[in-house]
């Protein structure tokens, strides 16, 4: 019979293949990736890899795939799906039959609407992007980072470590405002300024500047400031890779709602035998909302839940506490739970660099966020697995 076909050989696709074997599935598993490189880890790309501290981002050694009988097909892009015939079309013109299809195609960097493409403008998602960026760090004197999200902030830290002057511009009032809110964003801004980053918030890019050879050399900002830079990076978010699903009939989320493949709480899409996992997948959450989660830990957790459901197992009953992290300078920013920019925020410790904050909604703890306080964050996991009034936590802390 036809194999289970996983489209997208990134973290979520790989974890799904692994989970299938771990759970004892003995049928065919095809893991299809459009990149030429076997599955690799993205978090180091903006950190250790771009700084030249490591070359190894491989998630599994080559022999792993043979051992687990996972057919890894690289350089193979899926271009369409026929859910009635249960086949996918490939870029080379061939088709591949599936018994079950797993969509794990991730994200691609968002481009700024209205900004024309200029040669040399960097983005960071793929290994290749990181290689180009790393090669240009040598000899760079000044960098301009457009967008102070996670990628922008992590690159700012990596560039400073390489001794490069950094300007970072962000239209919102603080870095990470849309994820963590402005209160915590302000603490993140403070850290970058303390590290010498020329951080400009509340300002956007009007036009990119190019030299005579047409290579990007900086930008004119919306407030009239001109910034020269020999390295310019665009880090303004990502969009789900779903164009290849056009016409398939598989339900997608509205682009305004973040896009992605709509799925239930275990990854089932609107089409029979088709599942979605990882950054591309807008899973149903406990709140009833369907939204994408763009974090490393979530990809692995979803893969487990999906495979359990696909193989007919019972759903786990234990509450899941979401987690993500970001490394900037010597500080690990960590979040347990689901921080929302509109939650109430109580900063419980702040020594001018390291801090701990509670997020709450209607008085109930929704997330714990720490910077440089790993032990303290992790100790609070149990509080997020149950309903905890934030007042109780504050009282207990005295
Ligand atoms: P991806 O890793 O994007 O994999 C999708 C794969 O599918 C890609 O290889 C893509 O080329 C392939 N593909 C796309 N279309 C097709 C097609 N049509 N046919 C075949 N293949 C296709 N998370 C954290 O929690 N902490 C961090 O510190 C952190 N740092 C990060 C740093 C960087 C630079 C980046 C980019 C991400 C970071 N993340 C971090 C997020 C984390 O890496 C992602 O959540 C994770 O990679 C999601 O995995 P995925 O498999 O869903 O998507």
JSON list of C-alpha atoms in Angstrom, two decimals, residues 1-233:
[
{"chain": "A", "resi": 1, "resn": "UNK", "atom": "CA", "xyz": [0.00, 0.00, 0.00]},
{"chain": "A", "resi": 2, "resn": "UNK", "atom": "CA", "xyz": [1.00, 3.64, -0.38]},
{"chain": "A", "resi": 3, "resn": "UNK", "atom": "CA", "xyz": [3.35, 5.17, 2.20]},
{"chain": "A", "resi": 4, "resn": "UNK", "atom": "CA", "xyz": [2.79, 7.98, 4.65]},
{"chain": "A", "resi": 5, "resn": "UNK", "atom": "CA", "xyz": [4.25, 10.98, 2.85]},
{"chain": "A", "resi": 6, "resn": "UNK", "atom": "CA", "xyz": [5.61, 13.90, 4.84]},
{"chain": "A", "resi": 7, "resn": "UNK", "atom": "CA", "xyz": [6.16, 17.08, 2.82]},
{"chain": "A", "resi": 8, "resn": "UNK", "atom": "CA", "xyz": [8.83, 19.30, 4.39]},
{"chain": "A", "resi": 9, "resn": "UNK", "atom": "CA", "xyz": [12.03, 17.80, 5.83]},
{"chain": "A", "resi": 10, "resn": "UNK", "atom": "CA", "xyz": [12.44, 20.34, 8.61]},
{"chain": "A", "resi": 11, "resn": "UNK", "atom": "CA", "xyz": [12.08, 19.80, 12.34]},
{"chain": "A", "resi": 12, "resn": "UNK", "atom": "CA", "xyz": [8.35, 19.03, 12.35]},
{"chain": "A", "resi": 13, "resn": "UNK", "atom": "CA", "xyz": [8.57, 16.68, 9.37]},
{"chain": "A", "resi": 14, "resn": "UNK", "atom": "CA", "xyz": [11.54, 14.82, 10.84]},
{"chain": "A", "resi": 15, "resn": "UNK", "atom": "CA", "xyz": [9.93, 14.52, 14.28]},
{"chain": "A", "resi": 16, "resn": "UNK", "atom": "CA", "xyz": [6.78, 13.12, 12.70]},
{"chain": "A", "resi": 17, "resn": "UNK", "atom": "CA", "xyz": [8.78, 10.46, 10.84]},
{"chain": "A", "resi": 18, "resn": "UNK", "atom": "CA", "xyz": [10.65, 9.60, 14.04]},
{"chain": "A", "resi": 19, "resn": "UNK", "atom": "CA", "xyz": [7.45, 9.36, 16.06]},
{"chain": "A", "resi": 20, "resn": "UNK", "atom": "CA", "xyz": [5.88, 7.03, 13.50]},
{"chain": "A", "resi": 21, "resn": "UNK", "atom": "CA", "xyz": [8.76, 4.59, 13.93]},
{"chain": "A", "resi": 22, "resn": "UNK", "atom": "CA", "xyz": [8.89, 5.04, 17.70]},
{"chain": "A", "resi": 23, "resn": "UNK", "atom": "CA", "xyz": [5.20, 4.20, 17.86]},
{"chain": "A", "resi": 24, "resn": "UNK", "atom": "CA", "xyz": [5.82, 0.99, 15.93]},
{"chain": "A", "resi": 25, "resn": "UNK", "atom": "CA", "xyz": [4.43, 1.96, 12.54]},
{"chain": "A", "resi": 26, "resn": "UNK", "atom": "CA", "xyz": [6.00, -0.43, 10.03]},
{"chain": "A", "resi": 27, "resn": "UNK", "atom": "CA", "xyz": [4.64, 0.85, 6.72]},
{"chain": "A", "resi": 28, "resn": "UNK", "atom": "CA", "xyz": [6.47, 3.11, 4.29]},
{"chain": "A", "resi": 29, "resn": "UNK", "atom": "CA", "xyz": [7.49, 6.59, 5.37]},
{"chain": "A", "resi": 30, "resn": "UNK", "atom": "CA", "xyz": [8.68, 9.12, 2.79]},
{"chain": "A", "resi": 31, "resn": "UNK", "atom": "CA", "xyz": [10.17, 12.39, 4.02]},
{"chain": "A", "resi": 32, "resn": "UNK", "atom": "CA", "xyz": [10.29, 14.88, 1.18]},
{"chain": "A", "resi": 33, "resn": "UNK", "atom": "CA", "xyz": [12.29, 18.11, 1.30]},
{"chain": "A", "resi": 34, "resn": "UNK", "atom": "CA", "xyz": [12.90, 20.81, -1.29]},
{"chain": "A", "resi": 35, "resn": "UNK", "atom": "CA", "xyz": [16.25, 21.79, 0.25]},
{"chain": "A", "resi": 36, "resn": "UNK", "atom": "CA", "xyz": [19.35, 19.80, -0.68]},
{"chain": "A", "resi": 37, "resn": "UNK", "atom": "CA", "xyz": [20.52, 19.50, 2.93]},
{"chain": "A", "resi": 38, "resn": "UNK", "atom": "CA", "xyz": [19.25, 16.79, 5.30]},
{"chain": "A", "resi": 39, "resn": "UNK", "atom": "CA", "xyz": [17.07, 18.05, 8.18]},
{"chain": "A", "resi": 40, "resn": "UNK", "atom": "CA", "xyz": [18.89, 20.65, 10.27]},
{"chain": "A", "resi": 41, "resn": "UNK", "atom": "CA", "xyz": [18.23, 22.74, 13.32]},
{"chain": "A", "resi": 42, "resn": "UNK", "atom": "CA", "xyz": [17.34, 26.40, 12.78]},
{"chain": "A", "resi": 43, "resn": "UNK", "atom": "CA", "xyz": [17.86, 27.99, 16.22]},
{"chain": "A", "resi": 44, "resn": "UNK", "atom": "CA", "xyz": [21.69, 27.96, 15.94]},
{"chain": "A", "resi": 45, "resn": "UNK", "atom": "CA", "xyz": [21.55, 29.77, 12.58]},
{"chain": "A", "resi": 46, "resn": "UNK", "atom": "CA", "xyz": [21.00, 33.20, 14.17]},
{"chain": "A", "resi": 47, "resn": "UNK", "atom": "CA", "xyz": [23.27, 32.35, 17.11]},
{"chain": "A", "resi": 48, "resn": "UNK", "atom": "CA", "xyz": [26.29, 29.97, 17.19]},
{"chain": "A", "resi": 49, "resn": "UNK", "atom": "CA", "xyz": [26.34, 29.25, 13.46]},
{"chain": "A", "resi": 50, "resn": "UNK", "atom": "CA", "xyz": [26.29, 32.84, 12.19]},
{"chain": "A", "resi": 51, "resn": "UNK", "atom": "CA", "xyz": [28.96, 33.73, 14.76]},
{"chain": "A", "resi": 52, "resn": "UNK", "atom": "CA", "xyz": [31.17, 30.95, 13.43]},
{"chain": "A", "resi": 53, "resn": "UNK", "atom": "CA", "xyz": [31.12, 29.00, 16.69]},
{"chain": "A", "resi": 54, "resn": "UNK", "atom": "CA", "xyz": [29.68, 25.85, 15.17]},
{"chain": "A", "resi": 55, "resn": "UNK", "atom": "CA", "xyz": [29.26, 24.29, 11.74]},
{"chain": "A", "resi": 56, "resn": "UNK", "atom": "CA", "xyz": [27.12, 21.43, 12.87]},
{"chain": "A", "resi": 57, "resn": "UNK", "atom": "CA", "xyz": [23.40, 22.01, 12.67]},
{"chain": "A", "resi": 58, "resn": "UNK", "atom": "CA", "xyz": [22.46, 18.49, 11.55]},
{"chain": "A", "resi": 59, "resn": "UNK", "atom": "CA", "xyz": [19.54, 16.96, 13.45]},
{"chain": "A", "resi": 60, "resn": "UNK", "atom": "CA", "xyz": [20.29, 13.30, 12.63]},
{"chain": "A", "resi": 61, "resn": "UNK", "atom": "CA", "xyz": [23.32, 11.54, 11.13]},
{"chain": "A", "resi": 62, "resn": "UNK", "atom": "CA", "xyz": [22.87, 10.21, 7.56]},
{"chain": "A", "resi": 63, "resn": "UNK", "atom": "CA", "xyz": [22.72, 6.56, 8.68]},
{"chain": "A", "resi": 64, "resn": "UNK", "atom": "CA", "xyz": [19.72, 7.33, 10.92]},
{"chain": "A", "resi": 65, "resn": "UNK", "atom": "CA", "xyz": [17.34, 7.38, 7.96]},
{"chain": "A", "resi": 66, "resn": "UNK", "atom": "CA", "xyz": [18.44, 3.98, 6.67]},
{"chain": "A", "resi": 67, "resn": "UNK", "atom": "CA", "xyz": [18.29, 2.50, 10.18]},
{"chain": "A", "resi": 68, "resn": "UNK", "atom": "CA", "xyz": [14.75, 3.72, 10.68]},
{"chain": "A", "resi": 69, "resn": "UNK", "atom": "CA", "xyz": [13.73, 2.88, 7.13]},
{"chain": "A", "resi": 70, "resn": "UNK", "atom": "CA", "xyz": [12.69, 6.47, 6.46]},
{"chain": "A", "resi": 71, "resn": "UNK", "atom": "CA", "xyz": [12.99, 7.31, 2.77]},
{"chain": "A", "resi": 72, "resn": "UNK", "atom": "CA", "xyz": [14.53, 10.78, 2.74]},
{"chain": "A", "resi": 73, "resn": "UNK", "atom": "CA", "xyz": [14.08, 12.45, -0.63]},
{"chain": "A", "resi": 74, "resn": "UNK", "atom": "CA", "xyz": [15.92, 15.78, -0.87]},
{"chain": "A", "resi": 75, "resn": "UNK", "atom": "CA", "xyz": [15.78, 18.42, -3.57]},
{"chain": "A", "resi": 76, "resn": "UNK", "atom": "CA", "xyz": [12.21, 17.31, -4.19]},
{"chain": "A", "resi": 77, "resn": "UNK", "atom": "CA", "xyz": [9.55, 20.00, -4.00]},
{"chain": "A", "resi": 78, "resn": "UNK", "atom": "CA", "xyz": [5.87, 19.16, -3.82]},
{"chain": "A", "resi": 79, "resn": "UNK", "atom": "CA", "xyz": [3.86, 21.35, -6.17]},
{"chain": "A", "resi": 80, "resn": "UNK", "atom": "CA", "xyz": [0.30, 20.15, -5.67]},
{"chain": "A", "resi": 81, "resn": "UNK", "atom": "CA", "xyz": [-2.08, 17.73, -3.99]},
{"chain": "A", "resi": 82, "resn": "UNK", "atom": "CA", "xyz": [-5.00, 15.71, -5.33]},
{"chain": "A", "resi": 83, "resn": "UNK", "atom": "CA", "xyz": [-6.89, 14.70, -2.20]},
{"chain": "A", "resi": 84, "resn": "UNK", "atom": "CA", "xyz": [-9.39, 12.53, -4.12]},
{"chain": "A", "resi": 85, "resn": "UNK", "atom": "CA", "xyz": [-6.70, 10.48, -5.87]},
{"chain": "A", "resi": 86, "resn": "UNK", "atom": "CA", "xyz": [-4.44, 10.69, -2.79]},
{"chain": "A", "resi": 87, "resn": "UNK", "atom": "CA", "xyz": [-1.41, 11.78, -4.78]},
{"chain": "A", "resi": 88, "resn": "UNK", "atom": "CA", "xyz": [0.97, 14.68, -4.67]},
{"chain": "A", "resi": 89, "resn": "UNK", "atom": "CA", "xyz": [2.65, 16.27, -7.67]},
{"chain": "A", "resi": 90, "resn": "UNK", "atom": "CA", "xyz": [6.40, 16.90, -7.61]},
{"chain": "A", "resi": 91, "resn": "UNK", "atom": "CA", "xyz": [8.43, 19.61, -9.31]},
{"chain": "A", "resi": 92, "resn": "UNK", "atom": "CA", "xyz": [10.07, 17.05, -11.61]},
{"chain": "A", "resi": 93, "resn": "UNK", "atom": "CA", "xyz": [6.65, 16.22, -13.07]},
{"chain": "A", "resi": 94, "resn": "UNK", "atom": "CA", "xyz": [6.19, 12.91, -11.28]},
{"chain": "A", "resi": 95, "resn": "UNK", "atom": "CA", "xyz": [3.41, 12.02, -8.85]},
{"chain": "A", "resi": 96, "resn": "UNK", "atom": "CA", "xyz": [3.60, 10.18, -5.57]},
{"chain": "A", "resi": 97, "resn": "UNK", "atom": "CA", "xyz": [0.73, 8.25, -4.01]},
{"chain": "A", "resi": 98, "resn": "UNK", "atom": "CA", "xyz": [0.10, 8.58, -0.29]},
{"chain": "A", "resi": 99, "resn": "UNK", "atom": "CA", "xyz": [-1.94, 6.72, 2.25]},
{"chain": "A", "resi": 100, "resn": "UNK", "atom": "CA", "xyz": [-1.70, 9.65, 4.68]},
{"chain": "A", "resi": 101, "resn": "UNK", "atom": "CA", "xyz": [-0.19, 13.05, 3.87]},
{"chain": "A", "resi": 102, "resn": "UNK", "atom": "CA", "xyz": [1.54, 15.25, 6.44]},
{"chain": "A", "resi": 103, "resn": "UNK", "atom": "CA", "xyz": [2.03, 18.91, 5.55]},
{"chain": "A", "resi": 104, "resn": "UNK", "atom": "CA", "xyz": [5.16, 20.25, 7.29]},
{"chain": "A", "resi": 105, "resn": "UNK", "atom": "CA", "xyz": [6.35, 22.96, 4.90]},
{"chain": "A", "resi": 106, "resn": "UNK", "atom": "CA", "xyz": [7.13, 25.63, 7.50]},
{"chain": "A", "resi": 107, "resn": "UNK", "atom": "CA", "xyz": [7.55, 29.32, 6.75]},
{"chain": "A", "resi": 108, "resn": "UNK", "atom": "CA", "xyz": [9.38, 31.66, 4.45]},
{"chain": "A", "resi": 109, "resn": "UNK", "atom": "CA", "xyz": [10.57, 35.16, 5.35]},
{"chain": "A", "resi": 110, "resn": "UNK", "atom": "CA", "xyz": [8.06, 37.93, 4.81]},
{"chain": "A", "resi": 111, "resn": "UNK", "atom": "CA", "xyz": [9.06, 40.68, 2.39]},
{"chain": "A", "resi": 112, "resn": "UNK", "atom": "CA", "xyz": [8.10, 44.27, 3.07]},
{"chain": "A", "resi": 113, "resn": "UNK", "atom": "CA", "xyz": [5.22, 45.25, 0.83]},
{"chain": "A", "resi": 114, "resn": "UNK", "atom": "CA", "xyz": [6.24, 48.25, -1.26]},
{"chain": "A", "resi": 115, "resn": "UNK", "atom": "CA", "xyz": [9.99, 47.73, -0.74]},
{"chain": "A", "resi": 116, "resn": "UNK", "atom": "CA", "xyz": [11.60, 46.82, -4.04]},
{"chain": "A", "resi": 117, "resn": "UNK", "atom": "CA", "xyz": [14.11, 43.96, -3.96]},
{"chain": "A", "resi": 118, "resn": "UNK", "atom": "CA", "xyz": [17.68, 45.21, -3.75]},
{"chain": "A", "resi": 119, "resn": "UNK", "atom": "CA", "xyz": [20.69, 42.96, -4.26]},
{"chain": "A", "resi": 120, "resn": "UNK", "atom": "CA", "xyz": [22.43, 41.94, -1.06]},
{"chain": "A", "resi": 121, "resn": "UNK", "atom": "CA", "xyz": [19.41, 42.32, 1.23]},
{"chain": "A", "resi": 122, "resn": "UNK", "atom": "CA", "xyz": [19.58, 39.45, 3.71]},
{"chain": "A", "resi": 123, "resn": "UNK", "atom": "CA", "xyz": [16.81, 37.40, 5.23]},
{"chain": "A", "resi": 124, "resn": "UNK", "atom": "CA", "xyz": [17.26, 34.45, 7.58]},
{"chain": "A", "resi": 125, "resn": "UNK", "atom": "CA", "xyz": [15.28, 31.25, 7.50]},
{"chain": "A", "resi": 126, "resn": "UNK", "atom": "CA", "xyz": [17.30, 28.63, 5.64]},
{"chain": "A", "resi": 127, "resn": "UNK", "atom": "CA", "xyz": [20.80, 27.30, 6.19]},
{"chain": "A", "resi": 128, "resn": "UNK", "atom": "CA", "xyz": [21.84, 28.93, 2.91]},
{"chain": "A", "resi": 129, "resn": "UNK", "atom": "CA", "xyz": [20.70, 32.33, 4.20]},
{"chain": "A", "resi": 130, "resn": "UNK", "atom": "CA", "xyz": [22.86, 31.88, 7.29]},
{"chain": "A", "resi": 131, "resn": "UNK", "atom": "CA", "xyz": [25.87, 30.86, 5.21]},
{"chain": "A", "resi": 132, "resn": "UNK", "atom": "CA", "xyz": [25.67, 34.01, 3.08]},
{"chain": "A", "resi": 133, "resn": "UNK", "atom": "CA", "xyz": [25.22, 36.15, 6.15]},
{"chain": "A", "resi": 134, "resn": "UNK", "atom": "CA", "xyz": [28.13, 34.54, 7.96]},
{"chain": "A", "resi": 135, "resn": "UNK", "atom": "CA", "xyz": [30.42, 35.02, 4.98]},
{"chain": "A", "resi": 136, "resn": "UNK", "atom": "CA", "xyz": [29.62, 38.74, 4.95]},
{"chain": "A", "resi": 137, "resn": "UNK", "atom": "CA", "xyz": [30.18, 39.31, 8.67]},
{"chain": "A", "resi": 138, "resn": "UNK", "atom": "CA", "xyz": [33.92, 39.30, 8.08]},
{"chain": "A", "resi": 139, "resn": "UNK", "atom": "CA", "xyz": [34.82, 42.84, 7.21]},
{"chain": "A", "resi": 140, "resn": "UNK", "atom": "CA", "xyz": [31.42, 44.32, 7.93]},
{"chain": "A", "resi": 141, "resn": "UNK", "atom": "CA", "xyz": [31.60, 47.53, 9.96]},
{"chain": "A", "resi": 142, "resn": "UNK", "atom": "CA", "xyz": [27.96, 48.47, 10.36]},
{"chain": "A", "resi": 143, "resn": "UNK", "atom": "CA", "xyz": [24.77, 46.47, 10.11]},
{"chain": "A", "resi": 144, "resn": "UNK", "atom": "CA", "xyz": [21.20, 47.62, 9.75]},
{"chain": "A", "resi": 145, "resn": "UNK", "atom": "CA", "xyz": [18.55, 45.23, 11.01]},
{"chain": "A", "resi": 146, "resn": "UNK", "atom": "CA", "xyz": [15.01, 45.95, 9.89]},
{"chain": "A", "resi": 147, "resn": "UNK", "atom": "CA", "xyz": [12.59, 44.50, 12.43]},
{"chain": "A", "resi": 148, "resn": "UNK", "atom": "CA", "xyz": [13.21, 43.79, 16.12]},
{"chain": "A", "resi": 149, "resn": "UNK", "atom": "CA", "xyz": [11.49, 40.43, 16.42]},
{"chain": "A", "resi": 150, "resn": "UNK", "atom": "CA", "xyz": [13.27, 37.29, 17.63]},
{"chain": "A", "resi": 151, "resn": "UNK", "atom": "CA", "xyz": [15.44, 36.95, 14.51]},
{"chain": "A", "resi": 152, "resn": "UNK", "atom": "CA", "xyz": [16.36, 40.65, 14.52]},
{"chain": "A", "resi": 153, "resn": "UNK", "atom": "CA", "xyz": [17.16, 40.70, 18.24]},
{"chain": "A", "resi": 154, "resn": "UNK", "atom": "CA", "xyz": [19.24, 37.51, 18.08]},
{"chain": "A", "resi": 155, "resn": "UNK", "atom": "CA", "xyz": [21.17, 38.76, 15.08]},
{"chain": "A", "resi": 156, "resn": "UNK", "atom": "CA", "xyz": [21.78, 42.11, 16.81]},
{"chain": "A", "resi": 157, "resn": "UNK", "atom": "CA", "xyz": [23.38, 40.18, 19.68]},
{"chain": "A", "resi": 158, "resn": "UNK", "atom": "CA", "xyz": [25.44, 38.01, 17.32]},
{"chain": "A", "resi": 159, "resn": "UNK", "atom": "CA", "xyz": [26.63, 41.02, 15.32]},
{"chain": "A", "resi": 160, "resn": "UNK", "atom": "CA", "xyz": [27.63, 42.90, 18.48]},
{"chain": "A", "resi": 161, "resn": "UNK", "atom": "CA", "xyz": [29.61, 39.83, 19.56]},
{"chain": "A", "resi": 162, "resn": "UNK", "atom": "CA", "xyz": [31.44, 40.08, 16.23]},
{"chain": "A", "resi": 163, "resn": "UNK", "atom": "CA", "xyz": [32.27, 43.71, 16.97]},
{"chain": "A", "resi": 164, "resn": "UNK", "atom": "CA", "xyz": [29.92, 45.12, 14.34]},
{"chain": "A", "resi": 165, "resn": "UNK", "atom": "CA", "xyz": [28.06, 48.39, 14.94]},
{"chain": "A", "resi": 166, "resn": "UNK", "atom": "CA", "xyz": [24.32, 47.71, 14.80]},
{"chain": "A", "resi": 167, "resn": "UNK", "atom": "CA", "xyz": [21.31, 49.87, 14.04]},
{"chain": "A", "resi": 168, "resn": "UNK", "atom": "CA", "xyz": [17.96, 48.16, 14.49]},
{"chain": "A", "resi": 169, "resn": "UNK", "atom": "CA", "xyz": [14.70, 49.77, 13.41]},
{"chain": "A", "resi": 170, "resn": "UNK", "atom": "CA", "xyz": [11.24, 48.68, 14.50]},
{"chain": "A", "resi": 171, "resn": "UNK", "atom": "CA", "xyz": [7.91, 50.33, 13.65]},
{"chain": "A", "resi": 172, "resn": "UNK", "atom": "CA", "xyz": [6.35, 49.20, 16.94]},
{"chain": "A", "resi": 173, "resn": "UNK", "atom": "CA", "xyz": [7.13, 51.03, 20.21]},
{"chain": "A", "resi": 174, "resn": "UNK", "atom": "CA", "xyz": [9.50, 48.27, 21.45]},
{"chain": "A", "resi": 175, "resn": "UNK", "atom": "CA", "xyz": [11.19, 45.08, 20.25]},
{"chain": "A", "resi": 176, "resn": "UNK", "atom": "CA", "xyz": [8.99, 41.95, 20.43]},
{"chain": "A", "resi": 177, "resn": "UNK", "atom": "CA", "xyz": [5.93, 44.08, 21.21]},
{"chain": "A", "resi": 178, "resn": "UNK", "atom": "CA", "xyz": [3.56, 41.88, 19.22]},
{"chain": "A", "resi": 179, "resn": "UNK", "atom": "CA", "xyz": [4.66, 38.74, 21.11]},
{"chain": "A", "resi": 180, "resn": "UNK", "atom": "CA", "xyz": [5.49, 39.94, 24.62]},
{"chain": "A", "resi": 181, "resn": "UNK", "atom": "CA", "xyz": [3.82, 43.36, 24.87]},
{"chain": "A", "resi": 182, "resn": "UNK", "atom": "CA", "xyz": [5.44, 46.75, 25.37]},
{"chain": "A", "resi": 183, "resn": "UNK", "atom": "CA", "xyz": [6.27, 46.44, 29.08]},
{"chain": "A", "resi": 184, "resn": "UNK", "atom": "CA", "xyz": [8.59, 43.46, 28.56]},
{"chain": "A", "resi": 185, "resn": "UNK", "atom": "CA", "xyz": [9.59, 44.78, 25.15]},
{"chain": "A", "resi": 186, "resn": "UNK", "atom": "CA", "xyz": [10.93, 47.82, 26.99]},
{"chain": "A", "resi": 187, "resn": "UNK", "atom": "CA", "xyz": [13.18, 45.61, 29.12]},
{"chain": "A", "resi": 188, "resn": "UNK", "atom": "CA", "xyz": [14.46, 43.88, 25.99]},
{"chain": "A", "resi": 189, "resn": "UNK", "atom": "CA", "xyz": [15.11, 47.30, 24.42]},
{"chain": "A", "resi": 190, "resn": "UNK", "atom": "CA", "xyz": [17.13, 48.32, 27.48]},
{"chain": "A", "resi": 191, "resn": "UNK", "atom": "CA", "xyz": [19.39, 45.28, 27.11]},
{"chain": "A", "resi": 192, "resn": "UNK", "atom": "CA", "xyz": [20.12, 46.00, 23.45]},
{"chain": "A", "resi": 193, "resn": "UNK", "atom": "CA", "xyz": [20.85, 49.65, 24.15]},
{"chain": "A", "resi": 194, "resn": "UNK", "atom": "CA", "xyz": [23.16, 48.64, 27.03]},
{"chain": "A", "resi": 195, "resn": "UNK", "atom": "CA", "xyz": [25.02, 46.50, 24.49]},
{"chain": "A", "resi": 196, "resn": "UNK", "atom": "CA", "xyz": [25.48, 49.50, 22.23]},
{"chain": "A", "resi": 197, "resn": "UNK", "atom": "CA", "xyz": [22.75, 48.81, 19.68]},
{"chain": "A", "resi": 198, "resn": "UNK", "atom": "CA", "xyz": [21.37, 51.94, 18.05]},
{"chain": "A", "resi": 199, "resn": "UNK", "atom": "CA", "xyz": [17.75, 50.85, 18.50]},
{"chain": "A", "resi": 200, "resn": "UNK", "atom": "CA", "xyz": [15.12, 53.04, 16.84]},
{"chain": "A", "resi": 201, "resn": "UNK", "atom": "CA", "xyz": [11.52, 52.18, 17.62]},
{"chain": "A", "resi": 202, "resn": "UNK", "atom": "CA", "xyz": [8.37, 53.68, 16.19]},
{"chain": "A", "resi": 203, "resn": "UNK", "atom": "CA", "xyz": [10.04, 54.17, 12.84]},
{"chain": "A", "resi": 204, "resn": "UNK", "atom": "CA", "xyz": [9.92, 52.26, 9.59]},
{"chain": "A", "resi": 205, "resn": "UNK", "atom": "CA", "xyz": [11.91, 52.02, 6.39]},
{"chain": "A", "resi": 206, "resn": "UNK", "atom": "CA", "xyz": [10.95, 54.38, 3.61]},
{"chain": "A", "resi": 207, "resn": "UNK", "atom": "CA", "xyz": [13.39, 53.21, 0.92]},
{"chain": "A", "resi": 208, "resn": "UNK", "atom": "CA", "xyz": [16.47, 51.05, 0.73]},
{"chain": "A", "resi": 209, "resn": "UNK", "atom": "CA", "xyz": [19.69, 52.71, -0.43]},
{"chain": "A", "resi": 210, "resn": "UNK", "atom": "CA", "xyz": [21.88, 50.99, -3.01]},
{"chain": "A", "resi": 211, "resn": "UNK", "atom": "CA", "xyz": [25.40, 51.78, -4.25]},
{"chain": "A", "resi": 212, "resn": "UNK", "atom": "CA", "xyz": [26.37, 52.26, -7.89]},
{"chain": "A", "resi": 213, "resn": "UNK", "atom": "CA", "xyz": [26.65, 48.52, -8.33]},
{"chain": "A", "resi": 214, "resn": "UNK", "atom": "CA", "xyz": [23.06, 48.14, -7.12]},
{"chain": "A", "resi": 215, "resn": "UNK", "atom": "CA", "xyz": [24.04, 46.54, -3.81]},
{"chain": "A", "resi": 216, "resn": "UNK", "atom": "CA", "xyz": [22.08, 47.53, -0.71]},
{"chain": "A", "resi": 217, "resn": "UNK", "atom": "CA", "xyz": [23.99, 50.03, 1.44]},
{"chain": "A", "resi": 218, "resn": "UNK", "atom": "CA", "xyz": [21.48, 51.21, 4.00]},
{"chain": "A", "resi": 219, "resn": "UNK", "atom": "CA", "xyz": [18.08, 52.79, 4.22]},
{"chain": "A", "resi": 220, "resn": "UNK", "atom": "CA", "xyz": [16.16, 56.02, 4.47]},
{"chain": "A", "resi": 221, "resn": "UNK", "atom": "CA", "xyz": [13.83, 55.81, 7.46]},
{"chain": "A", "resi": 222, "resn": "UNK", "atom": "CA", "xyz": [10.32, 57.20, 7.65]},
{"chain": "A", "resi": 223, "resn": "UNK", "atom": "CA", "xyz": [11.51, 59.91, 10.06]},
{"chain": "A", "resi": 224, "resn": "UNK", "atom": "CA", "xyz": [14.00, 61.16, 7.44]},
{"chain": "A", "resi": 225, "resn": "UNK", "atom": "CA", "xyz": [17.10, 59.58, 8.99]},
{"chain": "A", "resi": 226, "resn": "UNK", "atom": "CA", "xyz": [19.60, 58.02, 6.60]},
{"chain": "A", "resi": 227, "resn": "UNK", "atom": "CA", "xyz": [21.42, 54.94, 7.85]},
{"chain": "A", "resi": 228, "resn": "UNK", "atom": "CA", "xyz": [24.49, 53.65, 6.07]},
{"chain": "A", "resi": 229, "resn": "UNK", "atom": "CA", "xyz": [25.29, 49.99, 6.48]},
{"chain": "A", "resi": 230, "resn": "UNK", "atom": "CA", "xyz": [27.35, 47.41, 4.66]},
{"chain": "A", "resi": 231, "resn": "UNK", "atom": "CA", "xyz": [25.08, 44.64, 5.90]},
{"chain": "A", "resi": 232, "resn": "UNK", "atom": "CA", "xyz": [21.29, 44.95, 5.80]},
{"chain": "A", "resi": 233, "resn": "UNK", "atom": "CA", "xyz": [18.96, 42.26, 7.17]}
]
